[in-house]
């Protein structure tokens, strides 16, 4: 295309008609200079039976005669007929079919309508508006990057703003679920936090009698453990999974879930005055090795029994 003279491009019929003329009009019309845009995407549409030069001269349409004469004149200036390669004559006479940017960019939108919930969720999950779990609204709290990309994290400063009532008019209730073991919780925890380290306890607490907001204010749950690395994120995912199973998609009892980044350790270091007692007891404390062994064994036993129950439930459905 770089070898075609500029005068030839200016004589193309496709650049002298609107998009509607290409679809439904047989006669070419003069177009404004705005329509002759540079670098517009186009493609050659070769007719099944190339038109001869004589048929173009015999055409009753004056507009086509003028255009064909100009095109033939430009072609003769470019190369002689006897030097023209085979098929080149049809190239000069073939109409150019323009593709607008809107058509090019919107090709993916002309596909069959989406009906699968998975397809809908995949699209909405990538929505730049960042909607909460039931896709009804955006997240209320400012979030930060965390270890697990599928979860929403807030920093200790945002947690303090919630505790100070900065979002009171938007929130019916904000529950803080401390997923650490009881001896860790007793050694210091965030004011108002509830200690639930077992999945069955969290399910009973949140989902047996879900909190309902009659005035459409938000019900928010924040999870954390010592570092918010494993136990807190795992509990957050568990609640979302059980909530999905108990509701018709995409409805949820708790669509807005967060994880406290850095866990209790970071919160204690930055916001000690919001802890009670104002202390921090790590999971691997020397004085509580036996407690750690006991709670870990209990958690693993319950997890094993849970897996057996789920397997038995699946077999019953077969």
PDB file of C-alpha atoms in Angstrom:
ATOM      1  CA  UNK A   1       0.000   0.000   0.000  1.00  0.00           C
ATOM      2  CA  UNK A   2       2.951   2.374   0.529  1.00  0.00           C
ATOM      3  CA  UNK A   3       3.666   2.298  -3.257  1.00  0.00           C
ATOM      4  CA  UNK A   4       0.181   3.546  -4.279  1.00  0.00           C
ATOM      5  CA  UNK A   5       0.239   7.238  -5.282  1.00  0.00           C
ATOM      6  CA  UNK A   6      -1.522   9.712  -3.034  1.00  0.00           C
ATOM      7  CA  UNK A   7      -3.734  10.795  -5.965  1.00  0.00           C
ATOM      8  CA  UNK A   8      -5.020   7.238  -6.278  1.00  0.00           C
ATOM      9  CA  UNK A   9      -6.069   7.128  -2.615  1.00  0.00           C
ATOM     10  CA  UNK A  10      -7.978  10.372  -3.035  1.00  0.00           C
ATOM     11  CA  UNK A  11      -9.998   8.901  -5.889  1.00  0.00           C
ATOM     12  CA  UNK A  12     -11.178   5.795  -4.035  1.00  0.00           C
ATOM     13  CA  UNK A  13     -15.016   5.661  -3.990  1.00  0.00           C
ATOM     14  CA  UNK A  14     -14.986   4.303  -0.461  1.00  0.00           C
ATOM     15  CA  UNK A  15     -13.434   7.510   0.820  1.00  0.00           C
ATOM     16  CA  UNK A  16     -16.178   9.550  -0.861  1.00  0.00           C
ATOM     17  CA  UNK A  17     -19.192   7.958   0.721  1.00  0.00           C
ATOM     18  CA  UNK A  18     -20.503   7.408   4.222  1.00  0.00           C
ATOM     19  CA  UNK A  19     -20.736   4.060   5.957  1.00  0.00           C
ATOM     20  CA  UNK A  20     -24.472   3.904   5.296  1.00  0.00           C
ATOM     21  CA  UNK A  21     -23.876   4.309   1.558  1.00  0.00           C
ATOM     22  CA  UNK A  22     -21.618   1.247   1.573  1.00  0.00           C
ATOM     23  CA  UNK A  23     -24.438  -0.832   2.976  1.00  0.00           C
ATOM     24  CA  UNK A  24     -27.476   0.391   1.100  1.00  0.00           C
ATOM     25  CA  UNK A  25     -26.727   2.843  -1.712  1.00  0.00           C
ATOM     26  CA  UNK A  26     -25.450   2.107  -5.199  1.00  0.00           C
ATOM     27  CA  UNK A  27     -24.372   5.613  -6.194  1.00  0.00           C
ATOM     28  CA  UNK A  28     -21.332   7.318  -4.707  1.00  0.00           C
ATOM     29  CA  UNK A  29     -21.695  10.681  -3.000  1.00  0.00           C
ATOM     30  CA  UNK A  30     -19.182  13.395  -2.307  1.00  0.00           C
ATOM     31  CA  UNK A  31     -17.944  13.395   1.256  1.00  0.00           C
ATOM     32  CA  UNK A  32     -16.512  16.101   3.432  1.00  0.00           C
ATOM     33  CA  UNK A  33     -12.832  16.361   4.229  1.00  0.00           C
ATOM     34  CA  UNK A  34     -13.530  15.164   7.770  1.00  0.00           C
ATOM     35  CA  UNK A  35     -14.598  11.766   6.494  1.00  0.00           C
ATOM     36  CA  UNK A  36     -11.330  11.280   4.599  1.00  0.00           C
ATOM     37  CA  UNK A  37      -9.407  10.501   7.774  1.00  0.00           C
ATOM     38  CA  UNK A  38      -5.839   9.332   7.652  1.00  0.00           C
ATOM     39  CA  UNK A  39      -4.943   5.875   8.962  1.00  0.00           C
ATOM     40  CA  UNK A  40      -8.559   4.601   8.992  1.00  0.00           C
ATOM     41  CA  UNK A  41      -8.523   0.753   8.994  1.00  0.00           C
ATOM     42  CA  UNK A  42      -9.841  -0.739   5.739  1.00  0.00           C
ATOM     43  CA  UNK A  43      -9.681  -3.899   3.693  1.00  0.00           C
ATOM     44  CA  UNK A  44      -9.926  -4.658  -0.038  1.00  0.00           C
ATOM     45  CA  UNK A  45     -13.066  -6.489  -0.989  1.00  0.00           C
ATOM     46  CA  UNK A  46     -12.366  -8.324  -4.216  1.00  0.00           C
ATOM     47  CA  UNK A  47     -15.520  -9.086  -6.281  1.00  0.00           C
ATOM     48  CA  UNK A  48     -16.146 -12.648  -7.357  1.00  0.00           C
ATOM     49  CA  UNK A  49     -16.129 -11.534 -10.999  1.00  0.00           C
ATOM     50  CA  UNK A  50     -13.959  -8.498 -11.650  1.00  0.00           C
ATOM     51  CA  UNK A  51     -15.665  -5.698 -13.549  1.00  0.00           C
ATOM     52  CA  UNK A  52     -14.161  -4.755 -16.891  1.00  0.00           C
ATOM     53  CA  UNK A  53     -13.149  -1.242 -17.840  1.00  0.00           C
ATOM     54  CA  UNK A  54     -15.686  -1.171 -20.692  1.00  0.00           C
ATOM     55  CA  UNK A  55     -18.574  -1.999 -18.367  1.00  0.00           C
ATOM     56  CA  UNK A  56     -17.562   0.846 -16.103  1.00  0.00           C
ATOM     57  CA  UNK A  57     -17.517   3.249 -19.051  1.00  0.00           C
ATOM     58  CA  UNK A  58     -20.985   2.058 -20.109  1.00  0.00           C
ATOM     59  CA  UNK A  59     -22.437   2.647 -16.618  1.00  0.00           C
ATOM     60  CA  UNK A  60     -25.408   5.054 -16.674  1.00  0.00           C
ATOM     61  CA  UNK A  61     -24.334   6.684 -13.419  1.00  0.00           C
ATOM     62  CA  UNK A  62     -22.386   9.872 -14.024  1.00  0.00           C
ATOM     63  CA  UNK A  63     -20.791   9.760 -10.610  1.00  0.00           C
ATOM     64  CA  UNK A  64     -19.392   6.298 -11.222  1.00  0.00           C
ATOM     65  CA  UNK A  65     -18.190   7.266 -14.734  1.00  0.00           C
ATOM     66  CA  UNK A  66     -16.249  10.216 -13.388  1.00  0.00           C
ATOM     67  CA  UNK A  67     -14.746   8.175 -10.597  1.00  0.00           C
ATOM     68  CA  UNK A  68     -13.822   5.279 -12.902  1.00  0.00           C
ATOM     69  CA  UNK A  69     -12.225   7.631 -15.424  1.00  0.00           C
ATOM     70  CA  UNK A  70     -10.147   9.250 -12.704  1.00  0.00           C
ATOM     71  CA  UNK A  71      -9.094   5.873 -11.379  1.00  0.00           C
ATOM     72  CA  UNK A  72      -8.121   4.562 -14.849  1.00  0.00           C
ATOM     73  CA  UNK A  73      -6.178   7.742 -15.541  1.00  0.00           C
ATOM     74  CA  UNK A  74      -4.289   7.374 -12.277  1.00  0.00           C
ATOM     75  CA  UNK A  75      -3.633   3.700 -12.986  1.00  0.00           C
ATOM     76  CA  UNK A  76      -2.298   4.431 -16.472  1.00  0.00           C
ATOM     77  CA  UNK A  77       0.075   6.973 -14.975  1.00  0.00           C
ATOM     78  CA  UNK A  78       1.298   4.381 -12.531  1.00  0.00           C
ATOM     79  CA  UNK A  79       1.964   1.572 -15.100  1.00  0.00           C
ATOM     80  CA  UNK A  80       1.020   0.614 -18.657  1.00  0.00           C
ATOM     81  CA  UNK A  81      -1.731  -1.950 -19.257  1.00  0.00           C
ATOM     82  CA  UNK A  82       0.675  -4.400 -20.825  1.00  0.00           C
ATOM     83  CA  UNK A  83       2.952  -4.142 -17.750  1.00  0.00           C
ATOM     84  CA  UNK A  84       0.137  -4.572 -15.245  1.00  0.00           C
ATOM     85  CA  UNK A  85       0.388  -7.948 -13.400  1.00  0.00           C
ATOM     86  CA  UNK A  86      -2.458 -10.428 -13.554  1.00  0.00           C
ATOM     87  CA  UNK A  87      -5.315  -9.475 -11.207  1.00  0.00           C
ATOM     88  CA  UNK A  88      -4.112  -5.899 -10.716  1.00  0.00           C
ATOM     89  CA  UNK A  89      -6.902  -4.547 -12.911  1.00  0.00           C
ATOM     90  CA  UNK A  90      -9.505  -5.962 -10.552  1.00  0.00           C
ATOM     91  CA  UNK A  91      -7.590  -4.417  -7.659  1.00  0.00           C
ATOM     92  CA  UNK A  92      -8.039  -0.942  -9.152  1.00  0.00           C
ATOM     93  CA  UNK A  93     -11.746  -1.511  -9.755  1.00  0.00           C
ATOM     94  CA  UNK A  94     -12.506  -3.274  -6.452  1.00  0.00           C
ATOM     95  CA  UNK A  95     -14.328  -1.105  -3.877  1.00  0.00           C
ATOM     96  CA  UNK A  96     -12.663  -0.325  -0.593  1.00  0.00           C
ATOM     97  CA  UNK A  97     -14.682  -1.443   2.424  1.00  0.00           C
ATOM     98  CA  UNK A  98     -14.063   0.851   5.374  1.00  0.00           C
ATOM     99  CA  UNK A  99     -13.974  -0.366   8.942  1.00  0.00           C
ATOM    100  CA  UNK A 100     -14.683   2.250  11.549  1.00  0.00           C
ATOM    101  CA  UNK A 101     -12.893   2.211  14.885  1.00  0.00           C
ATOM    102  CA  UNK A 102     -16.207   1.580  16.595  1.00  0.00           C
ATOM    103  CA  UNK A 103     -16.714  -1.562  14.525  1.00  0.00           C
ATOM    104  CA  UNK A 104     -13.147  -2.747  15.124  1.00  0.00           C
ATOM    105  CA  UNK A 105     -13.295  -2.189  18.871  1.00  0.00           C
ATOM    106  CA  UNK A 106     -16.828  -3.497  19.270  1.00  0.00           C
ATOM    107  CA  UNK A 107     -16.401  -6.822  17.496  1.00  0.00           C
ATOM    108  CA  UNK A 108     -16.148  -8.693  20.794  1.00  0.00           C
ATOM    109  CA  UNK A 109     -19.460  -7.192  21.919  1.00  0.00           C
ATOM    110  CA  UNK A 110     -21.421  -8.746  19.074  1.00  0.00           C
ATOM    111  CA  UNK A 111     -21.008 -12.234  20.502  1.00  0.00           C
ATOM    112  CA  UNK A 112     -23.907 -14.261  21.864  1.00  0.00           C
ATOM    113  CA  UNK A 113     -25.328 -12.885  25.142  1.00  0.00           C
ATOM    114  CA  UNK A 114     -23.769 -14.186  28.348  1.00  0.00           C
ATOM    115  CA  UNK A 115     -25.990 -16.433  30.392  1.00  0.00           C
ATOM    116  CA  UNK A 116     -23.614 -18.439  32.576  1.00  0.00           C
ATOM    117  CA  UNK A 117     -23.209 -17.136  36.161  1.00  0.00           C
ATOM    118  CA  UNK A 118     -19.489 -17.933  35.909  1.00  0.00           C
ATOM    119  CA  UNK A 119     -19.123 -15.722  32.833  1.00  0.00           C
ATOM    120  CA  UNK A 120     -21.036 -12.905  34.525  1.00  0.00           C
ATOM    121  CA  UNK A 121     -18.912 -13.174  37.668  1.00  0.00           C
ATOM    122  CA  UNK A 122     -15.666 -13.200  35.690  1.00  0.00           C
ATOM    123  CA  UNK A 123     -16.653  -9.992  33.910  1.00  0.00           C
ATOM    124  CA  UNK A 124     -17.869  -8.241  37.041  1.00  0.00           C
ATOM    125  CA  UNK A 125     -14.830  -9.319  39.048  1.00  0.00           C
ATOM    126  CA  UNK A 126     -12.660  -7.468  36.554  1.00  0.00           C
ATOM    127  CA  UNK A 127     -14.878  -4.390  36.604  1.00  0.00           C
ATOM    128  CA  UNK A 128     -12.816  -1.273  37.424  1.00  0.00           C
ATOM    129  CA  UNK A 129     -15.532  -0.101  39.801  1.00  0.00           C
ATOM    130  CA  UNK A 130     -14.510  -2.951  42.140  1.00  0.00           C
ATOM    131  CA  UNK A 131     -17.926  -4.124  43.330  1.00  0.00           C
ATOM    132  CA  UNK A 132     -18.661  -6.034  46.532  1.00  0.00           C
ATOM    133  CA  UNK A 133     -19.658  -9.713  46.516  1.00  0.00           C
ATOM    134  CA  UNK A 134     -23.274  -9.286  45.387  1.00  0.00           C
ATOM    135  CA  UNK A 135     -22.294  -6.637  42.781  1.00  0.00           C
ATOM    136  CA  UNK A 136     -24.722  -4.107  44.273  1.00  0.00           C
ATOM    137  CA  UNK A 137     -22.236  -1.332  45.111  1.00  0.00           C
ATOM    138  CA  UNK A 138     -18.570  -0.498  45.479  1.00  0.00           C
ATOM    139  CA  UNK A 139     -16.418  -1.163  48.544  1.00  0.00           C
ATOM    140  CA  UNK A 140     -16.793   1.381  51.327  1.00  0.00           C
ATOM    141  CA  UNK A 141     -13.294   1.201  52.813  1.00  0.00           C
ATOM    142  CA  UNK A 142     -10.085   2.167  51.056  1.00  0.00           C
ATOM    143  CA  UNK A 143      -8.185  -1.052  50.357  1.00  0.00           C
ATOM    144  CA  UNK A 144      -4.473  -1.813  50.087  1.00  0.00           C
ATOM    145  CA  UNK A 145      -2.451  -4.560  48.428  1.00  0.00           C
ATOM    146  CA  UNK A 146      -2.055  -7.772  50.390  1.00  0.00           C
ATOM    147  CA  UNK A 147      -0.639 -11.277  50.170  1.00  0.00           C
ATOM    148  CA  UNK A 148      -3.768 -12.810  48.635  1.00  0.00           C
ATOM    149  CA  UNK A 149      -4.907 -11.022  45.474  1.00  0.00           C
ATOM    150  CA  UNK A 150      -8.472 -12.389  45.654  1.00  0.00           C
ATOM    151  CA  UNK A 151      -9.125 -10.727  49.025  1.00  0.00           C
ATOM    152  CA  UNK A 152      -9.613  -7.104  50.069  1.00  0.00           C
ATOM    153  CA  UNK A 153      -7.211  -5.724  52.672  1.00  0.00           C
ATOM    154  CA  UNK A 154      -7.471  -2.666  54.898  1.00  0.00           C
ATOM    155  CA  UNK A 155      -4.636  -1.143  56.937  1.00  0.00           C
ATOM    156  CA  UNK A 156      -4.623  -0.457  60.717  1.00  0.00           C
ATOM    157  CA  UNK A 157      -5.383   3.242  60.162  1.00  0.00           C
ATOM    158  CA  UNK A 158      -8.608   2.362  58.330  1.00  0.00           C
ATOM    159  CA  UNK A 159      -9.540  -0.033  61.138  1.00  0.00           C
ATOM    160  CA  UNK A 160      -9.074   2.789  63.661  1.00  0.00           C
ATOM    161  CA  UNK A 161     -11.301   5.079  61.569  1.00  0.00           C
ATOM    162  CA  UNK A 162     -14.033   2.431  61.735  1.00  0.00           C
ATOM    163  CA  UNK A 163     -13.620   2.067  65.509  1.00  0.00           C
ATOM    164  CA  UNK A 164     -13.872   5.861  65.881  1.00  0.00           C
ATOM    165  CA  UNK A 165     -17.227   5.889  64.082  1.00  0.00           C
ATOM    166  CA  UNK A 166     -16.106   7.660  60.911  1.00  0.00           C
ATOM    167  CA  UNK A 167     -18.386   5.417  58.842  1.00  0.00           C
ATOM    168  CA  UNK A 168     -21.234   5.101  61.357  1.00  0.00           C
ATOM    169  CA  UNK A 169     -23.906   6.566  59.059  1.00  0.00           C
ATOM    170  CA  UNK A 170     -23.076   3.996  56.359  1.00  0.00           C
ATOM    171  CA  UNK A 171     -22.679   0.913  58.557  1.00  0.00           C
ATOM    172  CA  UNK A 172     -25.237  -0.993  60.570  1.00  0.00           C
ATOM    173  CA  UNK A 173     -22.580  -3.233  62.073  1.00  0.00           C
ATOM    174  CA  UNK A 174     -18.884  -3.976  61.516  1.00  0.00           C
ATOM    175  CA  UNK A 175     -17.758  -7.241  63.095  1.00  0.00           C
ATOM    176  CA  UNK A 176     -14.075  -7.963  63.726  1.00  0.00           C
ATOM    177  CA  UNK A 177     -13.361 -11.700  63.728  1.00  0.00           C
ATOM    178  CA  UNK A 178     -10.114 -12.592  65.520  1.00  0.00           C
ATOM    179  CA  UNK A 179      -9.071 -15.990  64.119  1.00  0.00           C
ATOM    180  CA  UNK A 180      -6.181 -16.545  66.541  1.00  0.00           C
ATOM    181  CA  UNK A 181      -6.179 -19.228  69.226  1.00  0.00           C
ATOM    182  CA  UNK A 182      -7.831 -18.298  72.545  1.00  0.00           C
ATOM    183  CA  UNK A 183      -4.569 -17.846  74.496  1.00  0.00           C
ATOM    184  CA  UNK A 184      -3.396 -15.346  71.862  1.00  0.00           C
ATOM    185  CA  UNK A 185      -6.699 -13.458  72.064  1.00  0.00           C
ATOM    186  CA  UNK A 186      -6.564 -13.327  75.865  1.00  0.00           C
ATOM    187  CA  UNK A 187      -3.050 -11.902  75.681  1.00  0.00           C
ATOM    188  CA  UNK A 188      -4.338  -8.836  73.805  1.00  0.00           C
ATOM    189  CA  UNK A 189      -6.900  -8.111  71.094  1.00  0.00           C
ATOM    190  CA  UNK A 190      -8.605  -5.271  69.217  1.00  0.00           C
ATOM    191  CA  UNK A 191     -11.448  -3.660  71.166  1.00  0.00           C
ATOM    192  CA  UNK A 192     -14.771  -5.238  70.201  1.00  0.00           C
ATOM    193  CA  UNK A 193     -13.216  -8.188  68.331  1.00  0.00           C
ATOM    194  CA  UNK A 194     -14.826 -11.650  68.616  1.00  0.00           C
ATOM    195  CA  UNK A 195     -12.535 -14.659  69.000  1.00  0.00           C
ATOM    196  CA  UNK A 196     -13.585 -17.446  66.574  1.00  0.00           C
ATOM    197  CA  UNK A 197     -10.771 -19.722  65.441  1.00  0.00           C
ATOM    198  CA  UNK A 198     -12.862 -22.702  64.300  1.00  0.00           C
ATOM    199  CA  UNK A 199     -14.748 -22.693  61.013  1.00  0.00           C
ATOM    200  CA  UNK A 200     -17.813 -24.340  62.533  1.00  0.00           C
ATOM    201  CA  UNK A 201     -17.963 -21.596  65.200  1.00  0.00           C
ATOM    202  CA  UNK A 202     -17.735 -18.843  62.575  1.00  0.00           C
ATOM    203  CA  UNK A 203     -20.476 -20.484  60.516  1.00  0.00           C
ATOM    204  CA  UNK A 204     -22.764 -20.713  63.536  1.00  0.00           C
ATOM    205  CA  UNK A 205     -22.032 -17.129  64.560  1.00  0.00           C
ATOM    206  CA  UNK A 206     -22.515 -15.484  61.161  1.00  0.00           C
ATOM    207  CA  UNK A 207     -24.728 -17.702  59.019  1.00  0.00           C
ATOM    208  CA  UNK A 208     -27.211 -19.482  61.296  1.00  0.00           C
ATOM    209  CA  UNK A 209     -28.895 -16.167  62.091  1.00  0.00           C
ATOM    210  CA  UNK A 210     -27.510 -13.656  59.579  1.00  0.00           C
ATOM    211  CA  UNK A 211     -27.580  -9.981  60.461  1.00  0.00           C
ATOM    212  CA  UNK A 212     -30.121  -8.121  58.327  1.00  0.00           C
ATOM    213  CA  UNK A 213     -30.065  -4.370  57.732  1.00  0.00           C
ATOM    214  CA  UNK A 214     -33.619  -3.053  57.237  1.00  0.00           C
ATOM    215  CA  UNK A 215     -32.426   0.424  56.228  1.00  0.00           C
ATOM    216  CA  UNK A 216     -29.928  -0.864  53.622  1.00  0.00           C
ATOM    217  CA  UNK A 217     -26.915   0.200  55.659  1.00  0.00           C
ATOM    218  CA  UNK A 218     -23.909  -2.077  55.310  1.00  0.00           C
ATOM    219  CA  UNK A 219     -23.019  -5.116  57.381  1.00  0.00           C
ATOM    220  CA  UNK A 220     -19.244  -5.558  57.185  1.00  0.00           C
ATOM    221  CA  UNK A 221     -16.940  -8.308  58.472  1.00  0.00           C
ATOM    222  CA  UNK A 222     -13.169  -7.890  59.022  1.00  0.00           C
ATOM    223  CA  UNK A 223     -10.976 -10.963  59.597  1.00  0.00           C
ATOM    224  CA  UNK A 224      -7.483 -11.125  61.041  1.00  0.00           C
ATOM    225  CA  UNK A 225      -5.058 -13.432  62.802  1.00  0.00           C
ATOM    226  CA  UNK A 226      -1.528 -12.787  64.086  1.00  0.00           C
ATOM    227  CA  UNK A 227      -0.089 -11.709  60.718  1.00  0.00           C
ATOM    228  CA  UNK A 228      -3.201 -12.107  58.531  1.00  0.00           C
ATOM    229  CA  UNK A 229      -1.166 -14.523  56.477  1.00  0.00           C
ATOM    230  CA  UNK A 230      -3.042 -17.839  56.701  1.00  0.00           C
ATOM    231  CA  UNK A 231      -5.735 -18.233  59.358  1.00  0.00           C
ATOM    232  CA  UNK A 232      -7.541 -14.936  58.734  1.00  0.00           C
ATOM    233  CA  UNK A 233      -7.603 -15.181  54.917  1.00  0.00           C
ATOM    234  CA  UNK A 234      -8.660 -18.844  55.096  1.00  0.00           C
ATOM    235  CA  UNK A 235     -11.587 -17.959  57.358  1.00  0.00           C
ATOM    236  CA  UNK A 236     -12.609 -15.112  55.060  1.00  0.00           C
ATOM    237  CA  UNK A 237     -12.751 -17.463  52.077  1.00  0.00           C
ATOM    238  CA  UNK A 238     -14.670 -20.041  54.102  1.00  0.00           C
ATOM    239  CA  UNK A 239     -17.399 -17.547  55.028  1.00  0.00           C
ATOM    240  CA  UNK A 240     -17.767 -16.419  51.411  1.00  0.00           C
ATOM    241  CA  UNK A 241     -17.983 -20.049  50.231  1.00  0.00           C
ATOM    242  CA  UNK A 242     -20.662 -21.023  52.769  1.00  0.00           C
ATOM    243  CA  UNK A 243     -22.545 -17.781  52.133  1.00  0.00           C
ATOM    244  CA  UNK A 244     -22.655 -18.534  48.394  1.00  0.00           C
ATOM    245  CA  UNK A 245     -23.975 -22.032  49.003  1.00  0.00           C
ATOM    246  CA  UNK A 246     -26.797 -20.726  51.180  1.00  0.00           C
ATOM    247  CA  UNK A 247     -28.043 -18.060  48.768  1.00  0.00           C
ATOM    248  CA  UNK A 248     -29.256 -17.750  45.210  1.00  0.00           C
ATOM    249  CA  UNK A 249     -26.476 -16.243  43.104  1.00  0.00           C
ATOM    250  CA  UNK A 250     -25.362 -13.479  43.401  1.00  0.00           C
ATOM    251  CA  UNK A 251     -27.140 -12.678  46.701  1.00  0.00           C
ATOM    252  CA  UNK A 252     -25.116 -12.833  49.928  1.00  0.00           C
ATOM    253  CA  UNK A 253     -25.729 -12.213  53.607  1.00  0.00           C
ATOM    254  CA  UNK A 254     -22.257 -10.673  53.928  1.00  0.00           C
ATOM    255  CA  UNK A 255     -21.137  -9.291  50.563  1.00  0.00           C
ATOM    256  CA  UNK A 256     -18.481  -6.987  52.028  1.00  0.00           C
ATOM    257  CA  UNK A 257     -15.550  -8.831  53.615  1.00  0.00           C
ATOM    258  CA  UNK A 258     -12.095  -7.488  54.465  1.00  0.00           C
ATOM    259  CA  UNK A 259      -8.812  -8.763  55.904  1.00  0.00           C
ATOM    260  CA  UNK A 260      -6.743  -6.593  58.259  1.00  0.00           C
ATOM    261  CA  UNK A 261      -3.308  -6.322  56.669  1.00  0.00           C
ATOM    262  CA  UNK A 262      -0.435  -7.235  58.975  1.00  0.00           C
ATOM    263  CA  UNK A 263      -2.817  -8.819  61.474  1.00  0.00           C
ATOM    264  CA  UNK A 264      -2.867  -8.093  65.181  1.00  0.00           C
ATOM    265  CA  UNK A 265       0.903  -7.699  65.372  1.00  0.00           C
ATOM    266  CA  UNK A 266       0.997  -4.661  63.054  1.00  0.00           C
ATOM    267  CA  UNK A 267      -2.162  -3.228  64.573  1.00  0.00           C
ATOM    268  CA  UNK A 268      -0.724  -3.476  68.082  1.00  0.00           C
ATOM    269  CA  UNK A 269       2.533  -1.780  67.069  1.00  0.00           C
ATOM    270  CA  UNK A 270       0.710   1.148  65.415  1.00  0.00           C
ATOM    271  CA  UNK A 271      -2.510   1.462  67.457  1.00  0.00           C
ATOM    272  CA  UNK A 272      -1.759   0.080  70.916  1.00  0.00           C
ATOM    273  CA  UNK A 273      -4.407   2.253  72.599  1.00  0.00           C
ATOM    274  CA  UNK A 274      -7.165   0.426  70.678  1.00  0.00           C
ATOM    275  CA  UNK A 275      -6.144  -2.950  72.135  1.00  0.00           C
ATOM    276  CA  UNK A 276      -7.285  -4.602  75.358  1.00  0.00           C
ATOM    277  CA  UNK A 277      -5.301  -5.519  77.251  1.00  0.00           C
ATOM    278  CA  UNK A 278      -2.551  -3.455  75.683  1.00  0.00           C
ATOM    279  CA  UNK A 279      -0.305  -6.436  75.081  1.00  0.00           C
ATOM    280  CA  UNK A 280       0.713  -8.885  72.366  1.00  0.00           C
ATOM    281  CA  UNK A 281       1.119 -12.634  72.862  1.00  0.00           C
ATOM    282  CA  UNK A 282       2.568 -14.449  69.824  1.00  0.00           C
ATOM    283  CA  UNK A 283       1.315 -17.859  68.747  1.00  0.00           C
ATOM    284  CA  UNK A 284       4.699 -19.488  69.458  1.00  0.00           C
ATOM    285  CA  UNK A 285       4.965 -18.158  73.008  1.00  0.00           C
ATOM    286  CA  UNK A 286       7.142 -20.408  75.149  1.00  0.00           C
ATOM    287  CA  UNK A 287       4.586 -20.574  77.957  1.00  0.00           C
ATOM    288  CA  UNK A 288       1.799 -21.820  75.680  1.00  0.00           C
ATOM    289  CA  UNK A 289       3.378 -24.626  73.689  1.00  0.00           C
ATOM    290  CA  UNK A 290       0.918 -27.157  75.041  1.00  0.00           C
ATOM    291  CA  UNK A 291      -2.028 -24.924  74.199  1.00  0.00           C
ATOM    292  CA  UNK A 292      -0.697 -24.520  70.671  1.00  0.00           C
ATOM    293  CA  UNK A 293      -0.395 -28.288  70.222  1.00  0.00           C
ATOM    294  CA  UNK A 294      -3.920 -28.836  71.586  1.00  0.00           C
ATOM    295  CA  UNK A 295      -5.614 -26.238  69.368  1.00  0.00           C
ATOM    296  CA  UNK A 296      -3.714 -27.327  66.285  1.00  0.00           C
ATOM    297  CA  UNK A 297      -4.711 -30.938  66.846  1.00  0.00           C
ATOM    298  CA  UNK A 298      -8.329 -29.911  67.338  1.00  0.00           C
ATOM    299  CA  UNK A 299      -8.316 -27.831  64.164  1.00  0.00           C
ATOM    300  CA  UNK A 300      -6.795 -30.652  62.106  1.00  0.00           C
ATOM    301  CA  UNK A 301      -9.241 -33.206  63.535  1.00  0.00           C
ATOM    302  CA  UNK A 302     -12.209 -30.989  62.720  1.00  0.00           C
ATOM    303  CA  UNK A 303     -10.824 -30.339  59.232  1.00  0.00           C
ATOM    304  CA  UNK A 304     -10.481 -34.101  58.648  1.00  0.00           C
ATOM    305  CA  UNK A 305     -14.016 -34.777  59.859  1.00  0.00           C
ATOM    306  CA  UNK A 306     -15.265 -31.956  57.664  1.00  0.00           C
ATOM    307  CA  UNK A 307     -13.621 -33.509  54.608  1.00  0.00           C
ATOM    308  CA  UNK A 308     -15.232 -36.866  55.392  1.00  0.00           C
ATOM    309  CA  UNK A 309     -18.648 -35.234  55.819  1.00  0.00           C
ATOM    310  CA  UNK A 310     -18.336 -33.399  52.515  1.00  0.00           C
ATOM    311  CA  UNK A 311     -17.246 -36.594  50.737  1.00  0.00           C
ATOM    312  CA  UNK A 312     -20.186 -38.518  52.219  1.00  0.00           C
ATOM    313  CA  UNK A 313     -22.553 -35.752  51.158  1.00  0.00           C
ATOM    314  CA  UNK A 314     -21.262 -35.907  47.570  1.00  0.00           C
ATOM    315  CA  UNK A 315     -21.617 -39.691  47.450  1.00  0.00           C
ATOM    316  CA  UNK A 316     -25.229 -39.441  48.593  1.00  0.00           C
ATOM    317  CA  UNK A 317     -26.007 -37.174  45.649  1.00  0.00           C
ATOM    318  CA  UNK A 318     -24.649 -39.666  43.088  1.00  0.00           C
TER     319      UNK A 318
END
